Amino acid sequence: MQRLTGTADDLTFLAERLRAGDLLALPTETVYGLAANVHDEAACRRIFDVKGRPLLDPLIVHVGTLEAAERLAVWNDVARTLAAHFWPGPLTLVLPKRPIISALVTAGHPTVALRQPRHPLCRALLAGHDLAVAAPSANPFGYVSPTRLEHVAAQLGDRVPWGLDGGPCEVGLESTILQVSDAGQVGLLRPGGLPVEAVEAVLGRPVVDARPVKAPSAGLVAPGLLERHYSPRTPLRLFNADEQPAPEVGEAVVWQARPALPSGAGIDDFWLSEAGSLDAVARELFTMLRRLDEGHWPRVWLQRAADVGLGRAINDRLRRAAAQG
Ligand code: TXA
Ligand code: MG
């Protein structure tokens, strides 16, 4: 992978490479994406190949402007209200697709998932060059999403020619995915970087949980909902803030905030934030999960976040990271 820093010349060059069919590791404020020109079916097919992702799992399409998004999907007033409040940002809207979007990108679904990221380099590339890109998170299928370009380079570097370095991701968790029906009904498909409470405040009503109760193993509505996903190799054991972990010598504990006292001799302590701020925890979480895989702990105890705001998405990722098999 060749790393570019995002000068105006870099962006012009990368826009040309995307139009020529190349893949690009693209920074967004949530996680890094593995991007291809959405109108190039062969390039989009290579995304699945490089990630080892089943063709049944549809891709999110990233746009630089609302006008571009209007050309790709059929919008209604509720969707427009949500975009007006939360775009650009960590919100993906699932809307009826227009014919210009290929069935490969949507895995045969009649809907397309759309997002306008707010990372400045991503915006400049997409809006400045009138590009729309399909981009899943740039990790091997089932593994933790990358929040730094180095994460992508380490795992997919030999299969992705270009990497745009936008620094560490500002949010650190994937986008919140909402489906919006023709009647304007809003359902949650994946909790993420935009707290559901913020959406409910704008709508003035609750967002219904539209996640399948238990995801089947293949051919799903949203395979990000696979029980085991976002998974490091290290076995994880979760505990609540009001519980005490019971690590054995040689194990490690990851706290939400710096602990007042160390856990004891032979036990390694880590923390996701100094004081427990959910924003800080979200930013650090995936880097920590990767770091655990670089160590040799037979088991790591991980403290859950408070189940509000971003904590709901953090706990969703923790639950799946800890799921076995
Ligand atoms: O923050 C994010 O959303 C990141 C960055 C790169 O934008 N992308 C991301 O993509 O997390 P990915 O592919 O790792 O997860 C996308 C999820 C998958 O679970 C997929 O099944 C779901 O979105 N999805 C895509 N299109 C869909 C559709 N038409 N209906 C329902 N779910 C859809
Ligand atoms: Mg993903």
mmCIF file of C-alpha atoms and ligand atoms in Angstrom:
data_model
loop_
_atom_site.group_PDB
_atom_site.id
_atom_site.type_symbol
_atom_site.label_atom_id
_atom_site.label_comp_id
_atom_site.label_asym_id
_atom_site.label_seq_id
_atom_site.Cartn_x
_atom_site.Cartn_y
_atom_site.Cartn_z
ATOM 1 C CA MET A 1 0.000 0.000 0.000
ATOM 2 C CA GLN A 2 1.272 3.437 -0.887
ATOM 3 C CA ARG A 3 0.415 6.066 1.741
ATOM 4 C CA LEU A 4 -0.692 9.533 0.667
ATOM 5 C CA THR A 5 -1.260 12.454 3.011
ATOM 6 C CA GLY A 6 -4.067 14.266 1.197
ATOM 7 C CA THR A 7 -2.577 17.287 -0.555
ATOM 8 C CA ALA A 8 -4.790 18.690 -3.318
ATOM 9 C CA ASP A 9 -2.606 16.839 -5.844
ATOM 10 C CA ASP A 10 -2.967 13.605 -3.875
ATOM 11 C CA LEU A 11 -6.756 13.902 -3.932
ATOM 12 C CA THR A 12 -6.836 14.595 -7.675
ATOM 13 C CA PHE A 13 -4.585 11.615 -8.233
ATOM 14 C CA LEU A 14 -6.677 9.313 -5.995
ATOM 15 C CA ALA A 15 -9.898 10.426 -7.704
ATOM 16 C CA GLU A 16 -8.320 9.373 -11.006
ATOM 17 C CA ARG A 17 -7.207 6.035 -9.567
ATOM 18 C CA LEU A 18 -10.726 5.373 -8.206
ATOM 19 C CA ARG A 19 -12.201 6.159 -11.621
ATOM 20 C CA ALA A 20 -9.675 3.761 -13.141
ATOM 21 C CA GLY A 21 -10.947 0.974 -10.860
ATOM 22 C CA ASP A 22 -8.401 0.912 -8.026
ATOM 23 C CA LEU A 23 -9.254 0.308 -4.360
ATOM 24 C CA LEU A 24 -8.389 2.901 -1.705
ATOM 25 C CA ALA A 25 -8.146 2.760 2.093
ATOM 26 C CA LEU A 26 -10.232 5.835 2.921
ATOM 27 C CA PRO A 27 -10.369 7.716 6.236
ATOM 28 C CA THR A 28 -13.782 8.560 7.648
ATOM 29 C CA GLU A 29 -14.628 9.934 11.085
ATOM 30 C CA THR A 30 -15.934 6.509 12.162
ATOM 31 C CA VAL A 31 -13.475 3.887 10.857
ATOM 32 C CA TYR A 32 -11.360 3.473 7.712
ATOM 33 C CA GLY A 33 -13.238 2.185 4.674
ATOM 34 C CA LEU A 34 -12.104 0.056 1.736
ATOM 35 C CA ALA A 35 -13.402 2.186 -1.124
ATOM 36 C CA ALA A 36 -14.194 1.586 -4.794
ATOM 37 C CA ASN A 37 -16.060 3.715 -7.342
ATOM 38 C CA VAL A 38 -19.679 2.670 -6.779
ATOM 39 C CA HIS A 39 -20.364 2.695 -10.522
ATOM 40 C CA ASP A 40 -17.542 0.238 -11.272
ATOM 41 C CA GLU A 41 -18.920 -3.218 -10.634
ATOM 42 C CA ALA A 42 -15.612 -5.041 -11.129
ATOM 43 C CA ALA A 43 -13.912 -2.781 -8.582
ATOM 44 C CA CYS A 44 -16.770 -3.279 -6.103
ATOM 45 C CA ARG A 45 -16.496 -7.025 -6.562
ATOM 46 C CA ARG A 46 -12.824 -6.822 -5.587
ATOM 47 C CA ILE A 47 -13.810 -5.265 -2.241
ATOM 48 C CA PHE A 48 -15.584 -8.502 -1.305
ATOM 49 C CA ASP A 49 -12.631 -10.522 -2.493
ATOM 50 C CA VAL A 50 -10.001 -8.536 -0.569
ATOM 51 C CA LYS A 51 -12.044 -8.601 2.667
ATOM 52 C CA GLY A 52 -13.124 -12.217 2.337
ATOM 53 C CA ARG A 53 -16.659 -10.870 2.675
ATOM 54 C CA PRO A 54 -19.657 -12.928 1.547
ATOM 55 C CA LEU A 55 -21.477 -11.433 -1.465
ATOM 56 C CA LEU A 56 -24.663 -11.562 0.638
ATOM 57 C CA ASP A 57 -23.446 -8.669 2.813
ATOM 58 C CA PRO A 58 -24.321 -5.306 1.176
ATOM 59 C CA LEU A 59 -21.948 -2.308 1.098
ATOM 60 C CA ILE A 60 -22.476 1.242 2.388
ATOM 61 C CA VAL A 61 -22.232 3.923 -0.296
ATOM 62 C CA HIS A 62 -20.414 7.132 0.675
ATOM 63 C CA VAL A 63 -21.217 10.472 -0.943
ATOM 64 C CA GLY A 64 -19.806 13.985 -0.717
ATOM 65 C CA THR A 65 -23.090 15.878 -1.044
ATOM 66 C CA LEU A 66 -26.794 15.464 -0.436
ATOM 67 C CA GLU A 67 -27.413 15.994 -4.169
ATOM 68 C CA ALA A 68 -25.248 12.978 -4.940
ATOM 69 C CA ALA A 69 -27.248 10.949 -2.416
ATOM 70 C CA GLU A 70 -30.519 12.021 -4.053
ATOM 71 C CA ARG A 71 -29.280 10.599 -7.357
ATOM 72 C CA LEU A 72 -28.711 7.157 -5.815
ATOM 73 C CA ALA A 73 -31.810 6.585 -3.655
ATOM 74 C CA VAL A 74 -35.452 7.596 -3.295
ATOM 75 C CA TRP A 75 -35.796 10.052 -0.421
ATOM 76 C CA ASN A 76 -38.739 10.986 1.774
ATOM 77 C CA ASP A 77 -39.246 13.850 4.239
ATOM 78 C CA VAL A 78 -38.169 11.913 7.330
ATOM 79 C CA ALA A 79 -34.920 10.854 5.668
ATOM 80 C CA ARG A 80 -34.297 14.452 4.565
ATOM 81 C CA THR A 81 -34.856 15.694 8.114
ATOM 82 C CA LEU A 82 -32.346 13.180 9.484
ATOM 83 C CA ALA A 83 -29.763 14.052 6.838
ATOM 84 C CA ALA A 84 -30.296 17.778 7.471
ATOM 85 C CA HIS A 85 -29.505 17.252 11.171
ATOM 86 C CA PHE A 86 -26.809 14.626 11.105
ATOM 87 C CA TRP A 87 -24.985 14.764 7.763
ATOM 88 C CA PRO A 88 -22.157 14.920 7.285
ATOM 89 C CA GLY A 89 -21.614 12.495 10.169
ATOM 90 C CA PRO A 90 -21.766 8.949 11.555
ATOM 91 C CA LEU A 91 -25.277 8.130 10.316
ATOM 92 C CA THR A 92 -26.139 5.673 7.532
ATOM 93 C CA LEU A 93 -29.628 5.753 6.011
ATOM 94 C CA VAL A 94 -31.111 2.708 4.281
ATOM 95 C CA LEU A 95 -33.450 3.896 1.523
ATOM 96 C CA PRO A 96 -35.023 2.449 -1.654
ATOM 97 C CA LYS A 97 -32.280 2.333 -4.269
ATOM 98 C CA ARG A 98 -32.419 3.822 -7.743
ATOM 99 C CA PRO A 99 -31.566 1.558 -10.710
ATOM 100 C CA ILE A 100 -28.136 3.201 -11.142
ATOM 101 C CA ILE A 101 -26.930 1.292 -8.046
ATOM 102 C CA SER A 102 -25.970 -2.249 -8.979
ATOM 103 C CA ALA A 103 -27.424 -5.273 -7.216
ATOM 104 C CA LEU A 104 -23.871 -6.329 -6.367
ATOM 105 C CA VAL A 105 -23.478 -3.315 -4.060
ATOM 106 C CA THR A 106 -26.801 -3.943 -2.295
ATOM 107 C CA ALA A 107 -26.481 -7.749 -2.339
ATOM 108 C CA GLY A 108 -29.753 -7.928 -4.227
ATOM 109 C CA HIS A 109 -31.697 -5.814 -1.730
ATOM 110 C CA PRO A 110 -34.110 -3.177 -3.088
ATOM 111 C CA THR A 111 -32.536 -0.675 -0.666
ATOM 112 C CA VAL A 112 -29.154 1.056 -0.523
ATOM 113 C CA ALA A 113 -27.261 2.200 2.582
ATOM 114 C CA LEU A 114 -26.002 5.799 2.208
ATOM 115 C CA ARG A 115 -23.732 8.002 4.247
ATOM 116 C CA GLN A 116 -22.033 11.388 3.948
ATOM 117 C CA PRO A 117 -18.897 11.209 6.123
ATOM 118 C CA ARG A 118 -17.556 14.330 7.815
ATOM 119 C CA HIS A 119 -13.837 13.540 7.759
ATOM 120 C CA PRO A 120 -12.352 16.556 5.954
ATOM 121 C CA LEU A 121 -10.124 14.541 3.580
ATOM 122 C CA CYS A 122 -12.953 12.173 2.729
ATOM 123 C CA ARG A 123 -15.276 15.120 2.067
ATOM 124 C CA ALA A 124 -12.712 16.870 -0.086
ATOM 125 C CA LEU A 125 -12.136 13.726 -2.140
ATOM 126 C CA LEU A 126 -15.814 12.840 -2.654
ATOM 127 C CA ALA A 127 -17.375 16.294 -2.909
ATOM 128 C CA GLY A 128 -14.441 17.895 -4.697
ATOM 129 C CA HIS A 129 -14.317 15.224 -7.389
ATOM 130 C CA ASP A 130 -18.007 14.280 -7.562
ATOM 131 C CA LEU A 131 -17.347 10.695 -6.551
ATOM 132 C CA ALA A 132 -19.523 8.137 -4.791
ATOM 133 C CA VAL A 133 -17.739 5.127 -3.329
ATOM 134 C CA ALA A 134 -18.888 1.822 -1.921
ATOM 135 C CA ALA A 135 -16.864 1.195 1.224
ATOM 136 C CA PRO A 136 -17.182 -1.356 3.985
ATOM 137 C CA SER A 137 -14.855 -1.127 6.965
ATOM 138 C CA ALA A 138 -11.331 -1.959 5.761
ATOM 139 C CA ASN A 139 -10.774 -5.091 7.867
ATOM 140 C CA PRO A 140 -10.775 -8.785 7.012
ATOM 141 C CA PHE A 141 -14.380 -10.006 7.333
ATOM 142 C CA GLY A 142 -15.320 -10.604 10.976
ATOM 143 C CA TYR A 143 -12.298 -8.859 12.493
ATOM 144 C CA VAL A 144 -12.119 -5.526 14.333
ATOM 145 C CA SER A 145 -12.595 -2.371 12.184
ATOM 146 C CA PRO A 146 -9.511 -0.192 11.548
ATOM 147 C CA THR A 147 -9.327 3.239 13.180
ATOM 148 C CA ARG A 148 -5.845 4.100 11.858
ATOM 149 C CA LEU A 149 -4.305 3.633 8.436
ATOM 150 C CA GLU A 150 -1.618 1.425 10.034
ATOM 151 C CA HIS A 151 -4.362 -1.050 10.983
ATOM 152 C CA VAL A 152 -5.357 -1.384 7.322
ATOM 153 C CA ALA A 153 -1.752 -1.575 6.133
ATOM 154 C CA ALA A 154 -0.961 -4.350 8.628
ATOM 155 C CA GLN A 155 -3.772 -6.633 7.456
ATOM 156 C CA LEU A 156 -4.655 -5.691 3.876
ATOM 157 C CA GLY A 157 -1.618 -3.652 2.832
ATOM 158 C CA ASP A 158 -0.449 -6.050 0.138
ATOM 159 C CA ARG A 159 -3.886 -6.137 -1.513
ATOM 160 C CA VAL A 160 -4.840 -2.453 -1.438
ATOM 161 C CA PRO A 161 -2.702 -0.170 -3.639
ATOM 162 C CA TRP A 162 -3.513 3.218 -2.047
ATOM 163 C CA GLY A 163 -4.009 4.493 1.489
ATOM 164 C CA LEU A 164 -5.100 8.034 2.334
ATOM 165 C CA ASP A 165 -3.803 8.870 5.814
ATOM 166 C CA GLY A 166 -6.371 10.894 7.710
ATOM 167 C CA GLY A 167 -4.937 10.164 11.153
ATOM 168 C CA PRO A 168 -6.773 8.350 13.951
ATOM 169 C CA CYS A 169 -10.559 8.292 13.489
ATOM 170 C CA GLU A 170 -12.400 10.927 15.484
ATOM 171 C CA VAL A 171 -15.382 8.722 16.473
ATOM 172 C CA GLY A 172 -13.826 5.254 16.432
ATOM 173 C CA LEU A 173 -17.039 3.225 16.067
ATOM 174 C CA GLU A 174 -18.912 2.463 12.848
ATOM 175 C CA SER A 175 -21.907 4.594 11.859
ATOM 176 C CA THR A 176 -25.389 4.154 13.272
ATOM 177 C CA ILE A 177 -27.560 2.483 10.606
ATOM 178 C CA LEU A 178 -31.233 3.435 10.335
ATOM 179 C CA GLN A 179 -33.762 2.129 7.865
ATOM 180 C CA VAL A 180 -36.410 4.628 6.844
ATOM 181 C CA SER A 181 -39.590 3.169 5.343
ATOM 182 C CA ASP A 182 -41.677 4.864 2.669
ATOM 183 C CA ALA A 183 -44.141 5.767 5.424
ATOM 184 C CA GLY A 184 -41.333 7.446 7.350
ATOM 185 C CA GLN A 185 -41.000 4.724 10.022
ATOM 186 C CA VAL A 186 -37.441 4.716 11.405
ATOM 187 C CA GLY A 187 -35.811 1.480 12.572
ATOM 188 C CA LEU A 188 -32.398 0.851 14.105
ATOM 189 C CA LEU A 189 -30.298 -1.713 12.212
ATOM 190 C CA ARG A 190 -26.981 -1.069 13.964
ATOM 191 C CA PRO A 191 -26.163 1.155 16.947
ATOM 192 C CA GLY A 192 -23.069 3.236 16.205
ATOM 193 C CA GLY A 193 -21.297 6.552 16.398
ATOM 194 C CA LEU A 194 -24.477 8.642 16.477
ATOM 195 C CA PRO A 195 -26.388 8.004 19.732
ATOM 196 C CA VAL A 196 -29.972 6.881 19.116
ATOM 197 C CA GLU A 197 -31.126 9.394 21.726
ATOM 198 C CA ALA A 198 -30.006 12.228 19.428
ATOM 199 C CA VAL A 199 -32.119 10.803 16.593
ATOM 200 C CA GLU A 200 -35.135 10.404 18.875
ATOM 201 C CA ALA A 201 -34.799 14.008 20.037
ATOM 202 C CA VAL A 202 -35.044 15.201 16.418
ATOM 203 C CA LEU A 203 -37.911 12.868 15.488
ATOM 204 C CA GLY A 204 -39.814 13.484 18.707
ATOM 205 C CA ARG A 205 -40.552 9.754 18.981
ATOM 206 C CA PRO A 206 -38.721 6.515 19.754
ATOM 207 C CA VAL A 207 -36.666 4.718 17.115
ATOM 208 C CA VAL A 208 -37.865 1.135 16.880
ATOM 209 C CA ASP A 209 -35.324 -1.636 17.196
ATOM 210 C CA ALA A 210 -35.298 -3.284 13.760
ATOM 211 C CA ARG A 211 -32.418 -5.666 14.464
ATOM 212 C CA PRO A 212 -33.241 -9.337 14.024
ATOM 213 C CA VAL A 213 -33.614 -10.985 17.435
ATOM 214 C CA LYS A 214 -30.973 -13.556 16.622
ATOM 215 C CA ALA A 215 -29.103 -13.188 13.386
ATOM 216 C CA PRO A 216 -28.913 -16.326 11.277
ATOM 217 C CA SER A 217 -25.434 -17.248 10.080
ATOM 218 C CA ALA A 218 -25.804 -16.205 6.446
ATOM 219 C CA GLY A 219 -28.109 -14.282 4.160
ATOM 220 C CA LEU A 220 -29.106 -11.675 6.698
ATOM 221 C CA VAL A 221 -30.748 -8.278 6.649
ATOM 222 C CA ALA A 222 -27.564 -6.701 7.974
ATOM 223 C CA PRO A 223 -24.738 -9.125 8.500
ATOM 224 C CA GLY A 224 -22.944 -6.610 10.703
ATOM 225 C CA LEU A 225 -25.418 -8.221 13.066
ATOM 226 C CA LEU A 226 -23.639 -11.552 13.056
ATOM 227 C CA GLU A 227 -23.296 -12.554 16.692
ATOM 228 C CA ARG A 228 -19.545 -12.979 16.388
ATOM 229 C CA HIS A 229 -18.088 -9.941 14.646
ATOM 230 C CA TYR A 230 -15.611 -7.208 15.432
ATOM 231 C CA SER A 231 -13.683 -10.026 17.051
ATOM 232 C CA PRO A 232 -10.120 -10.154 18.248
ATOM 233 C CA ARG A 233 -8.584 -13.605 18.730
ATOM 234 C CA THR A 234 -7.966 -13.145 22.460
ATOM 235 C CA PRO A 235 -10.760 -14.679 24.601
ATOM 236 C CA LEU A 236 -12.667 -11.890 26.323
ATOM 237 C CA ARG A 237 -14.792 -11.949 29.446
ATOM 238 C CA LEU A 238 -17.100 -8.972 30.010
ATOM 239 C CA PHE A 239 -18.135 -7.528 33.370
ATOM 240 C CA ASN A 240 -20.407 -4.660 34.442
ATOM 241 C CA ALA A 241 -19.332 -1.486 36.193
ATOM 242 C CA ASP A 242 -20.913 -2.729 39.445
ATOM 243 C CA GLU A 243 -19.132 -6.105 39.292
ATOM 244 C CA GLN A 244 -15.575 -7.065 40.183
ATOM 245 C CA PRO A 245 -13.508 -9.016 37.655
ATOM 246 C CA ALA A 246 -11.791 -12.180 38.890
ATOM 247 C CA PRO A 247 -8.581 -12.341 36.852
ATOM 248 C CA GLU A 248 -6.001 -15.039 37.445
ATOM 249 C CA VAL A 249 -2.278 -14.457 37.355
ATOM 250 C CA GLY A 250 -1.173 -13.930 33.741
ATOM 251 C CA GLU A 251 -4.507 -12.426 32.673
ATOM 252 C CA ALA A 252 -5.361 -8.771 32.003
ATOM 253 C CA VAL A 253 -8.192 -6.362 32.827
ATOM 254 C CA VAL A 254 -9.373 -3.506 30.581
ATOM 255 C CA TRP A 255 -11.251 -0.802 32.488
ATOM 256 C CA GLN A 256 -13.435 1.987 31.138
ATOM 257 C CA ALA A 257 -11.439 4.515 33.224
ATOM 258 C CA ARG A 258 -8.076 4.479 35.000
ATOM 259 C CA PRO A 259 -8.560 2.298 38.093
ATOM 260 C CA ALA A 260 -7.866 3.686 41.553
ATOM 261 C CA LEU A 261 -5.806 0.619 42.468
ATOM 262 C CA PRO A 262 -3.957 -1.974 40.390
ATOM 263 C CA SER A 263 -5.578 -5.422 40.178
ATOM 264 C CA GLY A 264 -2.587 -7.131 41.755
ATOM 265 C CA ALA A 265 0.690 -8.892 41.087
ATOM 266 C CA GLY A 266 0.897 -10.702 37.755
ATOM 267 C CA ILE A 267 -2.236 -9.043 36.379
ATOM 268 C CA ASP A 268 -1.969 -6.362 33.668
ATOM 269 C CA ASP A 269 -4.331 -3.386 33.871
ATOM 270 C CA PHE A 270 -5.342 -1.232 30.895
ATOM 271 C CA TRP A 271 -7.924 1.513 30.565
ATOM 272 C CA LEU A 272 -9.871 2.879 27.608
ATOM 273 C CA SER A 273 -10.003 6.458 28.909
ATOM 274 C CA GLU A 274 -8.647 8.494 31.813
ATOM 275 C CA ALA A 275 -11.983 9.386 33.370
ATOM 276 C CA GLY A 276 -14.557 7.207 31.594
ATOM 277 C CA SER A 277 -15.778 9.632 28.901
ATOM 278 C CA LEU A 278 -17.717 7.565 26.359
ATOM 279 C CA ASP A 279 -16.316 9.609 23.448
ATOM 280 C CA ALA A 280 -12.793 8.788 24.554
ATOM 281 C CA VAL A 281 -13.626 5.110 25.116
ATOM 282 C CA ALA A 282 -15.186 4.816 21.641
ATOM 283 C CA ARG A 283 -12.084 6.372 20.040
ATOM 284 C CA GLU A 284 -9.749 3.960 21.784
ATOM 285 C CA LEU A 285 -11.755 0.719 21.801
ATOM 286 C CA PHE A 286 -10.714 -0.894 18.510
ATOM 287 C CA THR A 287 -7.053 0.048 18.939
ATOM 288 C CA MET A 288 -7.198 -1.662 22.343
ATOM 289 C CA LEU A 289 -8.794 -4.816 20.922
ATOM 290 C CA ARG A 290 -6.000 -5.027 18.336
ATOM 291 C CA ARG A 291 -3.390 -4.445 21.007
ATOM 292 C CA LEU A 292 -4.787 -7.355 23.022
ATOM 293 C CA ASP A 293 -4.120 -9.633 20.048
ATOM 294 C CA GLU A 294 -0.474 -8.536 20.030
ATOM 295 C CA GLY A 295 -0.063 -9.791 23.586
ATOM 296 C CA HIS A 296 -0.346 -13.347 24.841
ATOM 297 C CA TRP A 297 -2.949 -13.144 27.539
ATOM 298 C CA PRO A 298 -4.928 -16.373 27.767
ATOM 299 C CA ARG A 299 -7.943 -14.303 28.801
ATOM 300 C CA VAL A 300 -8.779 -10.618 29.158
ATOM 301 C CA TRP A 301 -11.502 -9.172 31.369
ATOM 302 C CA LEU A 302 -13.226 -6.178 29.811
ATOM 303 C CA GLN A 303 -15.503 -3.736 31.613
ATOM 304 C CA ARG A 304 -18.772 -2.741 29.920
ATOM 305 C CA ALA A 305 -19.713 0.925 29.463
ATOM 306 C CA ALA A 306 -22.812 2.561 30.933
ATOM 307 C CA ASP A 307 -25.678 1.586 28.606
ATOM 308 C CA VAL A 308 -26.581 5.117 27.447
ATOM 309 C CA GLY A 309 -25.637 7.246 24.440
ATOM 310 C CA LEU A 310 -22.468 5.980 22.773
ATOM 311 C CA GLY A 311 -22.257 3.358 25.517
ATOM 312 C CA ARG A 312 -24.955 1.351 23.747
ATOM 313 C CA ALA A 313 -22.827 1.011 20.618
ATOM 314 C CA ILE A 314 -19.687 0.353 22.695
ATOM 315 C CA ASN A 315 -21.465 -2.465 24.552
ATOM 316 C CA ASP A 316 -22.845 -3.877 21.299
ATOM 317 C CA ARG A 317 -19.291 -4.149 19.917
ATOM 318 C CA LEU A 318 -18.001 -5.595 23.194
ATOM 319 C CA ARG A 319 -20.703 -8.247 23.234
ATOM 320 C CA ARG A 320 -19.842 -9.338 19.714
ATOM 321 C CA ALA A 321 -16.109 -9.129 20.288
ATOM 322 C CA ALA A 322 -16.575 -11.499 23.234
ATOM 323 C CA ALA A 323 -18.910 -13.931 21.437
ATOM 324 C CA GLN A 324 -17.236 -17.224 20.640
ATOM 325 C CA GLY A 325 -17.782 -19.359 17.527
HETATM 326 O O1 TXA B 1 -19.027 3.811 9.749
HETATM 327 C C1 TXA B 1 -19.302 2.984 8.886
HETATM 328 O O2 TXA B 1 -20.463 2.684 8.603
HETATM 329 C C2 TXA B 1 -18.127 2.351 8.127
HETATM 330 C C3 TXA B 1 -17.409 3.465 7.367
HETATM 331 C C4 TXA B 1 -16.342 2.925 6.448
HETATM 332 O O3 TXA B 1 -18.341 4.215 6.686
HETATM 333 N N1 TXA B 1 -18.598 1.327 7.255
HETATM 334 C C5 TXA B 1 -19.049 0.135 7.692
HETATM 335 O O4 TXA B 1 -19.365 -0.747 6.674
HETATM 336 O O5 TXA B 1 -19.124 -0.163 8.863
HETATM 337 P P1 TXA B 1 -19.558 -2.302 6.883
HETATM 338 O O6 TXA B 1 -19.695 -2.866 5.534
HETATM 339 O O7 TXA B 1 -18.472 -2.840 7.705
HETATM 340 O O8 TXA B 1 -20.931 -2.413 7.597
HETATM 341 C C6 TXA B 1 -22.074 -2.040 6.858
HETATM 342 C C7 TXA B 1 -23.303 -2.691 7.398
HETATM 343 C C8 TXA B 1 -23.313 -4.180 7.152
HETATM 344 O O9 TXA B 1 -23.730 -4.806 8.334
HETATM 345 C C9 TXA B 1 -24.348 -4.323 6.049
HETATM 346 O O10 TXA B 1 -25.009 -5.552 6.145
HETATM 347 C C10 TXA B 1 -25.269 -3.161 6.334
HETATM 348 O O11 TXA B 1 -24.410 -2.131 6.686
HETATM 349 N N2 TXA B 1 -26.013 -2.776 5.117
HETATM 350 C C11 TXA B 1 -25.519 -2.304 3.970
HETATM 351 N N3 TXA B 1 -26.491 -2.123 3.061
HETATM 352 C C12 TXA B 1 -27.643 -2.465 3.655
HETATM 353 C C13 TXA B 1 -29.003 -2.503 3.239
HETATM 354 N N4 TXA B 1 -29.383 -2.146 2.018
HETATM 355 N N5 TXA B 1 -29.933 -2.932 4.134
HETATM 356 C C14 TXA B 1 -29.568 -3.285 5.376
HETATM 357 N N6 TXA B 1 -28.280 -3.280 5.843
HETATM 358 C C15 TXA B 1 -27.338 -2.881 4.985
HETATM 359 MG MG MG B 2 -17.491 -3.901 8.974
#
